[in-house]
Coordinates of C-alpha atoms in Angstrom, one line a residue:
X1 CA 13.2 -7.9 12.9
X2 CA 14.0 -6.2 16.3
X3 CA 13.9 -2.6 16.7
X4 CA 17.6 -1.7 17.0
X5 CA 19.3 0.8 15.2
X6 CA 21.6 0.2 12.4
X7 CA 24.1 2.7 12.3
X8 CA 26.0 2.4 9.2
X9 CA 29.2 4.3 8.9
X10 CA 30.5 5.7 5.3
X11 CA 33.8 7.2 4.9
X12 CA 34.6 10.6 2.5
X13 CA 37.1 12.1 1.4
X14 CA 35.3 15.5 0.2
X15 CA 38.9 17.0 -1.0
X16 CA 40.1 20.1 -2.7
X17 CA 37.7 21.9 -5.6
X18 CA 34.5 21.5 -3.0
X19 CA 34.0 25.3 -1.9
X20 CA 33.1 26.2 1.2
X21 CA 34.9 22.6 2.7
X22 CA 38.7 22.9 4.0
X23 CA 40.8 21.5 1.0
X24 CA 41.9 18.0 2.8
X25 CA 38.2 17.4 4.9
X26 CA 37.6 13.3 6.3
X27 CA 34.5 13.3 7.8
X28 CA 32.5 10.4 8.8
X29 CA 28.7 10.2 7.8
X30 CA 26.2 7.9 9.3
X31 CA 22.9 6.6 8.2
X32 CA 20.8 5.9 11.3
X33 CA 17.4 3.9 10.7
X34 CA 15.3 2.0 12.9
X35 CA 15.7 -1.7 11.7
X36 CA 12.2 -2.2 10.3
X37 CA 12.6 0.8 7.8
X38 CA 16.3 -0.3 6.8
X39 CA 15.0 -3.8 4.5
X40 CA 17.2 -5.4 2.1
X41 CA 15.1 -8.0 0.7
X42 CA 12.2 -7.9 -1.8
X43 CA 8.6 -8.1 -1.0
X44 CA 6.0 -10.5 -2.6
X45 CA 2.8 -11.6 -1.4
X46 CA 3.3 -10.0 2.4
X47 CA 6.8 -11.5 2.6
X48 CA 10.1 -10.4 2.7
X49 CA 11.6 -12.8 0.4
X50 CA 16.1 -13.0 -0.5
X51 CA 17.1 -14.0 -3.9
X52 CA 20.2 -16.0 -5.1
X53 CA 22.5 -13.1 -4.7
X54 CA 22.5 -9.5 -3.7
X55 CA 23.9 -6.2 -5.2
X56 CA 25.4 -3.3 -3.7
X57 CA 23.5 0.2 -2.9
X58 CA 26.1 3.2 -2.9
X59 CA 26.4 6.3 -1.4
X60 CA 27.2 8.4 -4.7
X61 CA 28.6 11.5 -2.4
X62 CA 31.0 8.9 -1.0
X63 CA 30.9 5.9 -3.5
X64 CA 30.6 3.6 0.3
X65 CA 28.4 0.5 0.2
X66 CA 25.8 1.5 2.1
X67 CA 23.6 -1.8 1.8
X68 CA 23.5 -4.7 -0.1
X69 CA 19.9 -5.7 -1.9
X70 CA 18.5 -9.2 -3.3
X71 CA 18.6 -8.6 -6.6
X72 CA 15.3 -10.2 -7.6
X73 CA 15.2 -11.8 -11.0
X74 CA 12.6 -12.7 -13.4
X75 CA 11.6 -15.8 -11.0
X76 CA 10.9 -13.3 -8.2
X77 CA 9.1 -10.7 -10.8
X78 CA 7.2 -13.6 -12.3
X79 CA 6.0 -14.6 -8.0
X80 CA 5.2 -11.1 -7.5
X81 CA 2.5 -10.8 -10.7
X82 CA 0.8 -13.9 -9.9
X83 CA 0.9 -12.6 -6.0
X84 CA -0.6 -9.0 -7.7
X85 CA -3.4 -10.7 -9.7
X86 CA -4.4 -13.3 -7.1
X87 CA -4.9 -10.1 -4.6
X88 CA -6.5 -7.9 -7.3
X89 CA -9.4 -10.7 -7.2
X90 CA -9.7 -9.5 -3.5
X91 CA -8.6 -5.5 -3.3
X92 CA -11.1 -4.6 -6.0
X93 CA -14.1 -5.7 -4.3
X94 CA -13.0 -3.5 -1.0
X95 CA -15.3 -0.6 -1.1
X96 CA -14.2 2.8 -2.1
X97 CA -13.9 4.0 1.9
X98 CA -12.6 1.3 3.0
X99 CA -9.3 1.5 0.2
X100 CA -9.4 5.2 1.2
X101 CA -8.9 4.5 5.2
X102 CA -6.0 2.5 4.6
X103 CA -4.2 5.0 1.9
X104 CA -5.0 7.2 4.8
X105 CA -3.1 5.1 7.0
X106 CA -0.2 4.4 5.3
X107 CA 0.0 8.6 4.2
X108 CA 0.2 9.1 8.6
X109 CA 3.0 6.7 8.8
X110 CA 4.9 8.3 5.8
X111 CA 4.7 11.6 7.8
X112 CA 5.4 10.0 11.2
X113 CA 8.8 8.4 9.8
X114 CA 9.5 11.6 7.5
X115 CA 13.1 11.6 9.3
X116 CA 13.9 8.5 8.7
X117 CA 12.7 8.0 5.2
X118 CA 14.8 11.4 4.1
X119 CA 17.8 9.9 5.6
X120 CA 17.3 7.0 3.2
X121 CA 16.9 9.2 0.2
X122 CA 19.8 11.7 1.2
X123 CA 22.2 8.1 1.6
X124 CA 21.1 6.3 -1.9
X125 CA 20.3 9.8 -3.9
X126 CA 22.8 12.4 -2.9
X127 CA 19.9 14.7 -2.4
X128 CA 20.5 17.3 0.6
X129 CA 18.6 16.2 3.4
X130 CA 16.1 19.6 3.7
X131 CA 15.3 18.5 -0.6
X132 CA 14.9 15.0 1.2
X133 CA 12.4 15.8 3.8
X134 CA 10.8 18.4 1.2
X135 CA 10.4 15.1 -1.3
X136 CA 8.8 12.5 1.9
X137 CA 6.5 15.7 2.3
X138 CA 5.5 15.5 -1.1
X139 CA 5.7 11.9 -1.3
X140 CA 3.0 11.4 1.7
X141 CA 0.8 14.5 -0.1
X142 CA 0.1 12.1 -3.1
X143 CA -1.5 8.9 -0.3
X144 CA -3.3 11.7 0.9
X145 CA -4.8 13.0 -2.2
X146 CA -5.4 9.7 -3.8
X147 CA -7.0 8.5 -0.3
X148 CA -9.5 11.1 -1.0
X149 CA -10.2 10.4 -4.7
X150 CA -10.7 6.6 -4.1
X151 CA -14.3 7.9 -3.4
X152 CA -14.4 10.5 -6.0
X153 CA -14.2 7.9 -8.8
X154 CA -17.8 8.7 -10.6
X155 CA -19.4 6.6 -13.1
X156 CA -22.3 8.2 -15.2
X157 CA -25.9 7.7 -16.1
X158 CA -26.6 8.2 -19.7
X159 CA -30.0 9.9 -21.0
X160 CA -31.3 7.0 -23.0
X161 CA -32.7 7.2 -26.9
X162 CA -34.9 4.5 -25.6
X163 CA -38.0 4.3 -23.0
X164 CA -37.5 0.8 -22.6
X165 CA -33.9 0.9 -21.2
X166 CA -31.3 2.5 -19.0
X167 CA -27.8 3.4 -20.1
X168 CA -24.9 3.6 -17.7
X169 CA -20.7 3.7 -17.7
X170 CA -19.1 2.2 -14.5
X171 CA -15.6 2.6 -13.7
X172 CA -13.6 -0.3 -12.9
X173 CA -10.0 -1.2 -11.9
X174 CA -8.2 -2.7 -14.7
X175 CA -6.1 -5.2 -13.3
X176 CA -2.3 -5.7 -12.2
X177 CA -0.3 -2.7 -12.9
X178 CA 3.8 -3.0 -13.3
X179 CA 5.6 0.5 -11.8
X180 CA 8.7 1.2 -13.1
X181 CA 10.3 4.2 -11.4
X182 CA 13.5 6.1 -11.7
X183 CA 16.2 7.0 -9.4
X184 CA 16.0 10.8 -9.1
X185 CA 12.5 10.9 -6.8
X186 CA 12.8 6.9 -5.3
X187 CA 9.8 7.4 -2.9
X188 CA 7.0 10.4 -4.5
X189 CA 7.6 8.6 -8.1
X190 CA 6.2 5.2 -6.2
X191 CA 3.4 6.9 -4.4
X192 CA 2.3 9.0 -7.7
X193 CA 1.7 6.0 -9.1
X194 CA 0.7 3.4 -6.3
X195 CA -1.3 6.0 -4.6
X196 CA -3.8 6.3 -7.8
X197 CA -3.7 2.4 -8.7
X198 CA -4.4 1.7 -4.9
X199 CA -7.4 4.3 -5.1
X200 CA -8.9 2.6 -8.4
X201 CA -8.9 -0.8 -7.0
X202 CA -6.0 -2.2 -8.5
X203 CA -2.7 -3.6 -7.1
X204 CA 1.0 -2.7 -8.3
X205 CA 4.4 -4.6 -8.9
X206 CA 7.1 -2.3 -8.1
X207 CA 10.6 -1.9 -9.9
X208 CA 12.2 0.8 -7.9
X209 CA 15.5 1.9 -9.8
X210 CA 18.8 0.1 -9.0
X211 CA 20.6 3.3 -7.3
X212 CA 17.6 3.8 -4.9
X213 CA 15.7 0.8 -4.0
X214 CA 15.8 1.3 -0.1
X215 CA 13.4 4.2 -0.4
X216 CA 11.0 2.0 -2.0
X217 CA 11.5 -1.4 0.5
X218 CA 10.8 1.0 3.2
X219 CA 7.6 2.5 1.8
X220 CA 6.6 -1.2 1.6
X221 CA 7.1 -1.5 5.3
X222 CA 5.1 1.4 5.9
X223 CA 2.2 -0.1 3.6
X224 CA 2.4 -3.5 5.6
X225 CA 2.1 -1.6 8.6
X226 CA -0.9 0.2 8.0
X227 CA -2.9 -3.0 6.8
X228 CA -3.0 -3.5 3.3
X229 CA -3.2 -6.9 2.2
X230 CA -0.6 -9.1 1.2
X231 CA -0.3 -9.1 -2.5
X232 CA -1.5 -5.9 -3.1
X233 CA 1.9 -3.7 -3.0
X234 CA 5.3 -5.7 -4.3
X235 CA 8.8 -4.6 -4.9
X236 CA 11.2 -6.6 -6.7
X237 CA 14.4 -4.6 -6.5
X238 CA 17.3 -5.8 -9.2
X239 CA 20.6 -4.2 -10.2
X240 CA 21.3 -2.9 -13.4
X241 CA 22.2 -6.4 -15.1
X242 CA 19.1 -8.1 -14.0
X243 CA 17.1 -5.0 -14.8
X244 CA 16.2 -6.2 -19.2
X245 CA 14.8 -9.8 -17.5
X246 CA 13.0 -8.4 -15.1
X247 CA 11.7 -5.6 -16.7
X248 CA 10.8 -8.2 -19.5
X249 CA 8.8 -10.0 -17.2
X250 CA 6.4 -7.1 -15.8
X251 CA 6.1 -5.4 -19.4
X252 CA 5.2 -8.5 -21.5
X253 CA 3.1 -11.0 -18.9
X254 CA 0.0 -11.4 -20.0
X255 CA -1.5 -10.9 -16.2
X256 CA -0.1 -7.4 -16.0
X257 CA -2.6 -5.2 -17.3
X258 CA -0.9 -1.5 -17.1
X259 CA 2.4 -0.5 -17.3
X260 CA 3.2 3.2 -14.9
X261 CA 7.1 3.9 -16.6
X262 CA 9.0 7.2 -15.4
X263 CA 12.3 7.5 -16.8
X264 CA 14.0 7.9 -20.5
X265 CA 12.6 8.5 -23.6
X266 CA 14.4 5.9 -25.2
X267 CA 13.9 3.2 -22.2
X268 CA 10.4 4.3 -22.2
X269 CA 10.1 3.5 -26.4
X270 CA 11.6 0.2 -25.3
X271 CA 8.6 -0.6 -23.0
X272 CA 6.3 0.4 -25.3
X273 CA 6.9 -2.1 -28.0
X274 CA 7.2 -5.0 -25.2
X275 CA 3.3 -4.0 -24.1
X276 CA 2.4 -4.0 -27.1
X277 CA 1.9 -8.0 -27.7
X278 CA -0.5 -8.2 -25.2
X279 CA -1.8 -4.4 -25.4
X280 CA -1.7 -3.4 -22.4
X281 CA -2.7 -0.2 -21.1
X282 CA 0.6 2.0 -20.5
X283 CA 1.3 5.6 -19.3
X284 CA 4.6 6.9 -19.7
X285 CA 6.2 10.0 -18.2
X286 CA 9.5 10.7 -19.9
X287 CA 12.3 12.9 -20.5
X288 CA 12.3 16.7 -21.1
X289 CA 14.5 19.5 -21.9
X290 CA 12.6 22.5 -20.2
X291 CA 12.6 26.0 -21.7
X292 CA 13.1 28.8 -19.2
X293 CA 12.5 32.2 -21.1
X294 CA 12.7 35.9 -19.7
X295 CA 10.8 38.3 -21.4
X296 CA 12.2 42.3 -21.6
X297 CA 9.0 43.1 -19.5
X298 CA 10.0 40.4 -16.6
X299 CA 10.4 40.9 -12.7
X300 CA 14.2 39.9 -13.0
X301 CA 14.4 39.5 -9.6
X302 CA 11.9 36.8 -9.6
X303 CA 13.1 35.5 -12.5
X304 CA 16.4 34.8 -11.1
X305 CA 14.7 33.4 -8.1
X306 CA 12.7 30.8 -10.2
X307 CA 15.6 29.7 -12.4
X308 CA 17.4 28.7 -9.0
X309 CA 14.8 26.9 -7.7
X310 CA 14.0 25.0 -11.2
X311 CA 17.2 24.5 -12.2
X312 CA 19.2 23.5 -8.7
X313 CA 16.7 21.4 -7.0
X314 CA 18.5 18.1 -6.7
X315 CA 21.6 19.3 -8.0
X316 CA 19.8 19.8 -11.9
X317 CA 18.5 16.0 -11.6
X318 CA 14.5 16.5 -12.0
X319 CA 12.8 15.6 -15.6
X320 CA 11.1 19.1 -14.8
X321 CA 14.3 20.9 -14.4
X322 CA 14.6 24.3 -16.8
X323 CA 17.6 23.0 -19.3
X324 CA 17.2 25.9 -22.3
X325 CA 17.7 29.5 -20.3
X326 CA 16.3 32.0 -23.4
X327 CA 16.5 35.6 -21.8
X328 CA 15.6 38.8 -24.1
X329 CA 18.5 41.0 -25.6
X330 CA 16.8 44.2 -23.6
X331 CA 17.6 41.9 -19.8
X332 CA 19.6 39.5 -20.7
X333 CA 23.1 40.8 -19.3
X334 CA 21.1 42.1 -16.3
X335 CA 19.9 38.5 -15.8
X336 CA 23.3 36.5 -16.0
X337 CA 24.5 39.0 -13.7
X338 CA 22.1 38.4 -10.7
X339 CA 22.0 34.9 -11.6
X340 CA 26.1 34.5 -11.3
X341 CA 25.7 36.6 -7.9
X342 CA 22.6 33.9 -6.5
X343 CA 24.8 31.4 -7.3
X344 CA 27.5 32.4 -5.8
X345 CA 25.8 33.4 -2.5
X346 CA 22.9 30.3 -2.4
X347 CA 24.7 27.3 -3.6
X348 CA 26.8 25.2 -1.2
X349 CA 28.8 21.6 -2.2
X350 CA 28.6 18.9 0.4
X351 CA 27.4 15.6 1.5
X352 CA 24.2 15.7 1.6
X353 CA 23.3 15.2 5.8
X354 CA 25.7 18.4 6.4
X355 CA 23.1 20.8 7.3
X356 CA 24.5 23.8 4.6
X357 CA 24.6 21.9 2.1
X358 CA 22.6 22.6 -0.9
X359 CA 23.9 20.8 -3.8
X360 CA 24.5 17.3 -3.6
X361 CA 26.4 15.0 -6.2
X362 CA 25.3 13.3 -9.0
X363 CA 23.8 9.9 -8.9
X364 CA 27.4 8.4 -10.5
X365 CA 30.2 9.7 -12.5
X366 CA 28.6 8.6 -16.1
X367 CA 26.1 11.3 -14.7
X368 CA 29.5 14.2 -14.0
X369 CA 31.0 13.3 -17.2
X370 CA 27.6 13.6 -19.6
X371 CA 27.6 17.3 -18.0
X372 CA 31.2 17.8 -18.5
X373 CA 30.7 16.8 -22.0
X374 CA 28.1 19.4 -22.4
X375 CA 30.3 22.2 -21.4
X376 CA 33.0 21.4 -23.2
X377 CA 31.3 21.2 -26.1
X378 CA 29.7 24.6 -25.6
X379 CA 33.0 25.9 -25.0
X380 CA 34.6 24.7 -28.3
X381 CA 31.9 26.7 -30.1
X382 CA 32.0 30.0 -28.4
X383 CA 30.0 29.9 -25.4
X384 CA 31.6 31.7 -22.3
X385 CA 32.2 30.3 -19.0
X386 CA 30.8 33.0 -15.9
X387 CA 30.7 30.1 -13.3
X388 CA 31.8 27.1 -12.4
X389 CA 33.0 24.6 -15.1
X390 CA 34.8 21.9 -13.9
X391 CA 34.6 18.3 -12.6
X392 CA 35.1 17.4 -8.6
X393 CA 36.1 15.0 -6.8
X394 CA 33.7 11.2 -7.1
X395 CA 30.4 12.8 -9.0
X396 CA 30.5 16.3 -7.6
X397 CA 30.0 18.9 -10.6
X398 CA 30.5 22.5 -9.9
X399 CA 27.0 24.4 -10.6
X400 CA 28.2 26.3 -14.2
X401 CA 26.8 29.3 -15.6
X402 CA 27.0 29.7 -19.5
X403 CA 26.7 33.0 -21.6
X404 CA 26.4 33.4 -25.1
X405 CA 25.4 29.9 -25.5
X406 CA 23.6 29.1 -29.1
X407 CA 20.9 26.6 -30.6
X408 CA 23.5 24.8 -32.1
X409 CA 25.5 23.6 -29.3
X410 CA 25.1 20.2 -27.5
X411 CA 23.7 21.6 -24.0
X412 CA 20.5 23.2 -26.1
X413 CA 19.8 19.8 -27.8
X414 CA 19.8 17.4 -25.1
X415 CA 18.4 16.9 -21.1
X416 CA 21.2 17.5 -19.5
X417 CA 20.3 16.3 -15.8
X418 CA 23.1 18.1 -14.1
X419 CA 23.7 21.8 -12.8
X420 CA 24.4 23.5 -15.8
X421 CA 22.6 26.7 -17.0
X422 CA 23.0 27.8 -20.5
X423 CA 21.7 31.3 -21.7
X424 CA 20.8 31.8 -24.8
X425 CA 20.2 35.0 -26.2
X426 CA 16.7 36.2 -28.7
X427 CA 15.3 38.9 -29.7
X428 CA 11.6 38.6 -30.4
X429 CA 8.9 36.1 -28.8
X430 CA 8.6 34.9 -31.8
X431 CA 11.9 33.5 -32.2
X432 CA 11.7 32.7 -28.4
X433 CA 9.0 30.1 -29.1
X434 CA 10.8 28.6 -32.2
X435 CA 13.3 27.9 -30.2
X436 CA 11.8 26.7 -27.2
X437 CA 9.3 24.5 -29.7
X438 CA 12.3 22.5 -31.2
X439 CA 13.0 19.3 -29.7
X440 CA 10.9 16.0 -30.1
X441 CA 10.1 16.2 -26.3
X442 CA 7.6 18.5 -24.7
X443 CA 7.2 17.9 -20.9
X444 CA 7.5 21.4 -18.4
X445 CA 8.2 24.7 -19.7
X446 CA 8.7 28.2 -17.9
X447 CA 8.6 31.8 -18.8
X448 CA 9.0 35.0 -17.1
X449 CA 6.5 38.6 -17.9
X450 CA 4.2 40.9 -16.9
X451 CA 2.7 41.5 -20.2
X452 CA -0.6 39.5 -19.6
X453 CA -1.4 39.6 -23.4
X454 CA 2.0 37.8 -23.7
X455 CA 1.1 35.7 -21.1
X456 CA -1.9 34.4 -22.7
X457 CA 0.1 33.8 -26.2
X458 CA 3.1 31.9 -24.9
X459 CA 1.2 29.7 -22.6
X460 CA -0.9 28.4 -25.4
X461 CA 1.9 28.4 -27.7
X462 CA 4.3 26.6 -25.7
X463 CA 4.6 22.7 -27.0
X464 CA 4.7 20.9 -23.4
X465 CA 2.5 19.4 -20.9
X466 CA 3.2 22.1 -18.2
X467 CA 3.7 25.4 -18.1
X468 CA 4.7 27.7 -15.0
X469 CA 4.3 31.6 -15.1
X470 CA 6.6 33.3 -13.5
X471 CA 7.1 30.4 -10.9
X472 CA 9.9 28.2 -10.7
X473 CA 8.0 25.5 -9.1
X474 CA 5.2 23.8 -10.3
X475 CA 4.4 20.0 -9.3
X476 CA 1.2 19.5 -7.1
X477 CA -0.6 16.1 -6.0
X478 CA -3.8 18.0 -7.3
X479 CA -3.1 19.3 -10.8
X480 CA -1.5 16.7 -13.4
X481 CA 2.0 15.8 -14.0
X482 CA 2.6 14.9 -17.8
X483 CA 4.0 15.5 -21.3
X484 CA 3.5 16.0 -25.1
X485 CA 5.1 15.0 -28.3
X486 CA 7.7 12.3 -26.9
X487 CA 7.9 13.0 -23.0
X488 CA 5.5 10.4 -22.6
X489 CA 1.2 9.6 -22.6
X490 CA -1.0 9.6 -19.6
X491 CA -0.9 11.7 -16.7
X492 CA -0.5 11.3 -13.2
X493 CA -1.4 13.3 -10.1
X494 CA -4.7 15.3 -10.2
X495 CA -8.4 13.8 -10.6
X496 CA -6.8 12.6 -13.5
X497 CA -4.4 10.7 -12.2
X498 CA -7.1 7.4 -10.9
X499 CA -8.7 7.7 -14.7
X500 CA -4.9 5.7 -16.0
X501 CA -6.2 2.9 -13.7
X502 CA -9.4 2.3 -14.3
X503 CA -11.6 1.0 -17.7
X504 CA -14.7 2.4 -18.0
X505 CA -17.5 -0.7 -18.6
X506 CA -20.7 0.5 -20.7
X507 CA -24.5 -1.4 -19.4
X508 CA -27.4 -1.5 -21.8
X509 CA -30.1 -2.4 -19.0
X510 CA -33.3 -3.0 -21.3
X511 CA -36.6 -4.7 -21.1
X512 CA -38.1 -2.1 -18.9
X513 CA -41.7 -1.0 -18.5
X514 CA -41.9 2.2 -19.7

C-alpha cells in the first residue's frame, strides 16, 4: 500500500446542550493517517486477508462512517488458529533475547507513530486525544516491560530427597492463546495481553472489539514492521453479528490453548463454559463497580482531585472507574461542594481532536441511555441532582453529580460506565466497608485518610483486586492488573503477568552417581 495520506472527513453537528460550544456549531473533523497504519482488512498468517463483506466503524462523537472492516467470520478465525499453532511450533523455540529484541522493536515503533495511533483511538473511541496519546504511552509501556521479562522467566531447581537424582520445574509456553478485548482501551488491552503471551513464547489470535478494531489492525502493522513472524500475531476483526461465531471458534477449538477475555461479567461467564470442553487455560478480567470512600480525616483537596481523575477519564468508561462515591457525614457536604466546583471549572464537552476538550461521548447511545436510566432512577427515590443530568445530542451525557444518593438505588448496584458520580453518605468505617463489600464483583477500589491505622484496616478489608490510597490513579505495566469474587481470574501486567502464559513442566532426572 503506498504511503499517501487518507484524509477522511466526518461531519458534526455538536448542537445546543454541549457547554462551552456555540448552540448551532458544524465543524468538520478529519482523521489523517499514513496509509500503512489506516488497514481495513484482517491479518492471518502475515497477510492482509478481505472477507465476504465488510461492516462499518463509526465515529460515536459524530455517528460518520469512518471505515469499513472485513468482518472476518468463523472461516477466517478457524485460518488464523491453525496460522497461530503452525507458528507457535516456530516462536517457542526463539530464545528468550531474541523474542525480547523484537518486543523491543515493535514497543519503538508504537512510540514513533504515538500520533497517529491516538488519532485512531480518538476517531473509533470518542476518547480526547491528550487521554489518546496518554493510552499509546501506556500501550507501548506494556512491549516494553514484557520485552524485558521475556528473559526474566525463571524455572527452579528443586533440593532433591534423593542422591541419586536431580529435580527441576521448567517453564514453558502453553500454546495458542485467543485475546478477546474490549472497546474502551482498543490498543493497551491488546498489548497487556500480546505483550506477556509474546514474552512466554506463545502466539495470540486477536478479537479486537467491533467499535474499535482499527487500533488493533494498526498495532499489527507495527508488529509486521518490526519482524515478527508471520503467524505469530493475528487479528480477525467482526461486527457485532458475527461476533457469537467467531468467538465460538477461538473459545472452543481444540488448538487454542488459553483464552485472555476483558470485558463483561456476564460475556466473560459465557466464555468460560465454552473453554471448558476442552479445558483450556483462561484468565478473565471483568467488570467492576469501584468504591471511592472519603474518610473524616482525608485531604479533601486531594480527594476531590482523585475522584476526577478516577471517575472522568474516558468520559466514566474504564472497568477501574470509581462508580460508589461513600464520603463521611463529618466531609461530606464539604466534598460535593469542591467536587461540583472541579467540575464545573475542569470538564469540557467536545469532539474529541478539539484540543479543550476533556470529555468525549459515549461509545453509542445504548451506552447515554443505560446512564440516563441510572439517574432517573436515583431521582425517583430521593437522590438530588447538583450537576448535570441530562442526555445530549448523539451519545454526549452531561458529567452528573448526585447527593444523597442511597444503597438502594440502581446507580449503587450496577457499573455504570458513564460520567455519573453518586455520593453516598455513612457514618462509621464500618458501615463504609459493608457497603463498599456488597456486590458480587471485586476489581479496584479507592479510599481517601491520613489515619495510617485506618489505612492499614481498609486496605486489607477491602474485597477487590486493587486498591489505591489516596491516589486516583493506579494502573502500572509493573504491578498487576486484576479482580476478585466475579471481576474475573488471572492477572495481567507485572512479573505476574508472563506466569498466565506459560505451564510449568516438572523433570525427575535420576540414575545419577552419587
Amino acid at each position: 500500500m503506498s504511503a499517501a495520506v487518507c484524509v477522511l472527513k466526518t461531519r458534526c453537528f455538536l448542537r445546543q446542550l454541549l457547554p462551552g460550544l456555540p448552540a448551532t456549531m458544524h465543524r468538520s473533523y478529519s482523521l489523517d493517517v499514513s496509509a500503512p497504519l489506516l488497514r481495513t482488512q484482517g491479518y492471518v498468517d502475515g497477510r492482509w486477508i478481505s472477507a465476504a463483506s465488510v461492516f462499518p466503524v463509526l465515529d460515536p462523537a459524530t455517528g460518520q462512517e469512518i471505515a469499513r472492516v472485513s468482518d472476518c467470520g468463523p472461516a477466517e478465525a478457524k485460518q488464523a488458529v491453525d496460522a497461530a499453532y503452525k507458528a507457535f511450533h516456530s516462536w517457542k523455540q526463539y530464545t528468550a533475547k531474541e523474542r525480547s529484541v523484537l518486543l523491543r522493536k515493535w514497543f519503538e515503533l508504537l512510540t514513533l507513530h504515538k500520533d497517529e495511533l491516538a488519532q485512531l483511538i480518538t476517531f473509533e473511541c470518542g476518547k480526547p486525544m491528550r487521554e489518546s496519546l496518554g493510552e499509546i504511552s501506556y500501550s507501548a509501556s506494556f512491549l516494553e516491560w514484557f520485552s524485558e521479562e521475556a528473559r526474566r522467566v525463571y524455572g527452579d531447581i528443586v533440593p532433591s530427597p534423593a542422591k541419586d537424582r536431580k529435580l527441576l520445574l521448567l517453564k514453558q509456553p502453553v500454546g495458542v492463546a485467543s485475546i478477546i478485548t474490549p472497546w474502551n482501551f482498543p490498543s493497551a488491552m491488546i498489548t497487556r495481553k500480546v505483550g506477556a503471551a509474546l514474552a512466554a513464547g506463545c502466539t495470540v489470535v486477536v478479537k479486537p472489539a467491533e467499535d474499535t478494531p482499527l487500533s488493533a489492525l494498526a498495532l499489527a502493522e507495527l508488529a509486521e514492521q518490526a519482524g515478527i513472524p508471520a503467524g505469530v500475531v493475528n487479528v480477525v476483526p467482526c461486527s457485532r453479528e458475527s461476533t457469537p461465531s467467531v468467538g465460538q471458534v477461538l473459545c472452543t477449538d481444540p488448538l487454542v490453548a488459553k483464552i485472555s477475555f476483558t470485558g463483561s461479567t456476564a460475556t466473560g461467564k459465557v466464555l468460560l463454559k465454552m473453554a471448558a470442553d476442552t479445558v483450556k487455560k483462561v484468565s478473565m478480567e471483568l467488570g467492576g463497580h469501584a468504591p471511592f470512600i472519603v474518610f473524616d480525616s482525608a485531604d479533601l483537596d486531594k480527594a476531590v482531585g482523585g475522584a476526577m481523575a478516577s471517575k472522568f477519564r474516558n468520559s466514566g468508561q474504564t472497568c477501574v472507574c470509581s462508580n460508589r462515591f461513600l464520603v463521611q457525614s463529618a466531609v461530606y457536604d464539604r466534598f460535593v461542594e469542591k467536587l461540583g466546583r472541579a467540575m464545573d471549572a475542569e470538564l469540557r464537552l467536545g469532539h474529541g481532536s478539539e484540543p479543550d476538550t476533556t470529555q468525549g461521548p459515549l461509545i453509542n447511545t445504548r451506552a447515554a441511555e443505560k446512564v440516563l436510566h441510572q439517574i432517573s432512577d436515583a431521582v425517583s427515590r430521593g437522590a438530588k441532582v447538583v450537576k448535570g443530568g441530562k442526555r445530549l445530542d448523539g451519545s454526549f451525557m452531561e458529567p452528573t453529580l448526585l447527593a444523597d444518593v442511597t444503597a438502594d438505588m440502581l446507580c449503587t448496584k450496577e457499573e455504570t460506565f458513564g460520567p455519573l458520580v453518586p455520593v453516598i453518605r455513612f457514618n462509621t468505617e464500618e458501615e463504609a466497608l459493608a457497603i463498599a463489600n456488597a456486590t458480587s464483583v471485586g476489581l479496584a477500589g479507592y479510599f481517601y485518610s491520613q489515619d495510617v491505622s485506618q489505612i492499614w484496616r481498609v486496605a486489607e478489608a477491602l474485597e477487590v483486586g486493587m486498591v489505591s490510597i489516596n491516589e486516583g490513579l493506579l494502573s502500572t505495566p509493573e504491578a498487576t492488573f486484576g479482580g476478585v469474587k466475579e471481576s474475573g481470574m488471572g492477572r495481567e501486567g507485572s512479573k505476574y503477568g508472563v506466569d498466565e502464559y506459560l505451564e510449568v513442566k516438572y523433570v525427575c532426572f535420576g540414575g545419577l552417581k552419587p
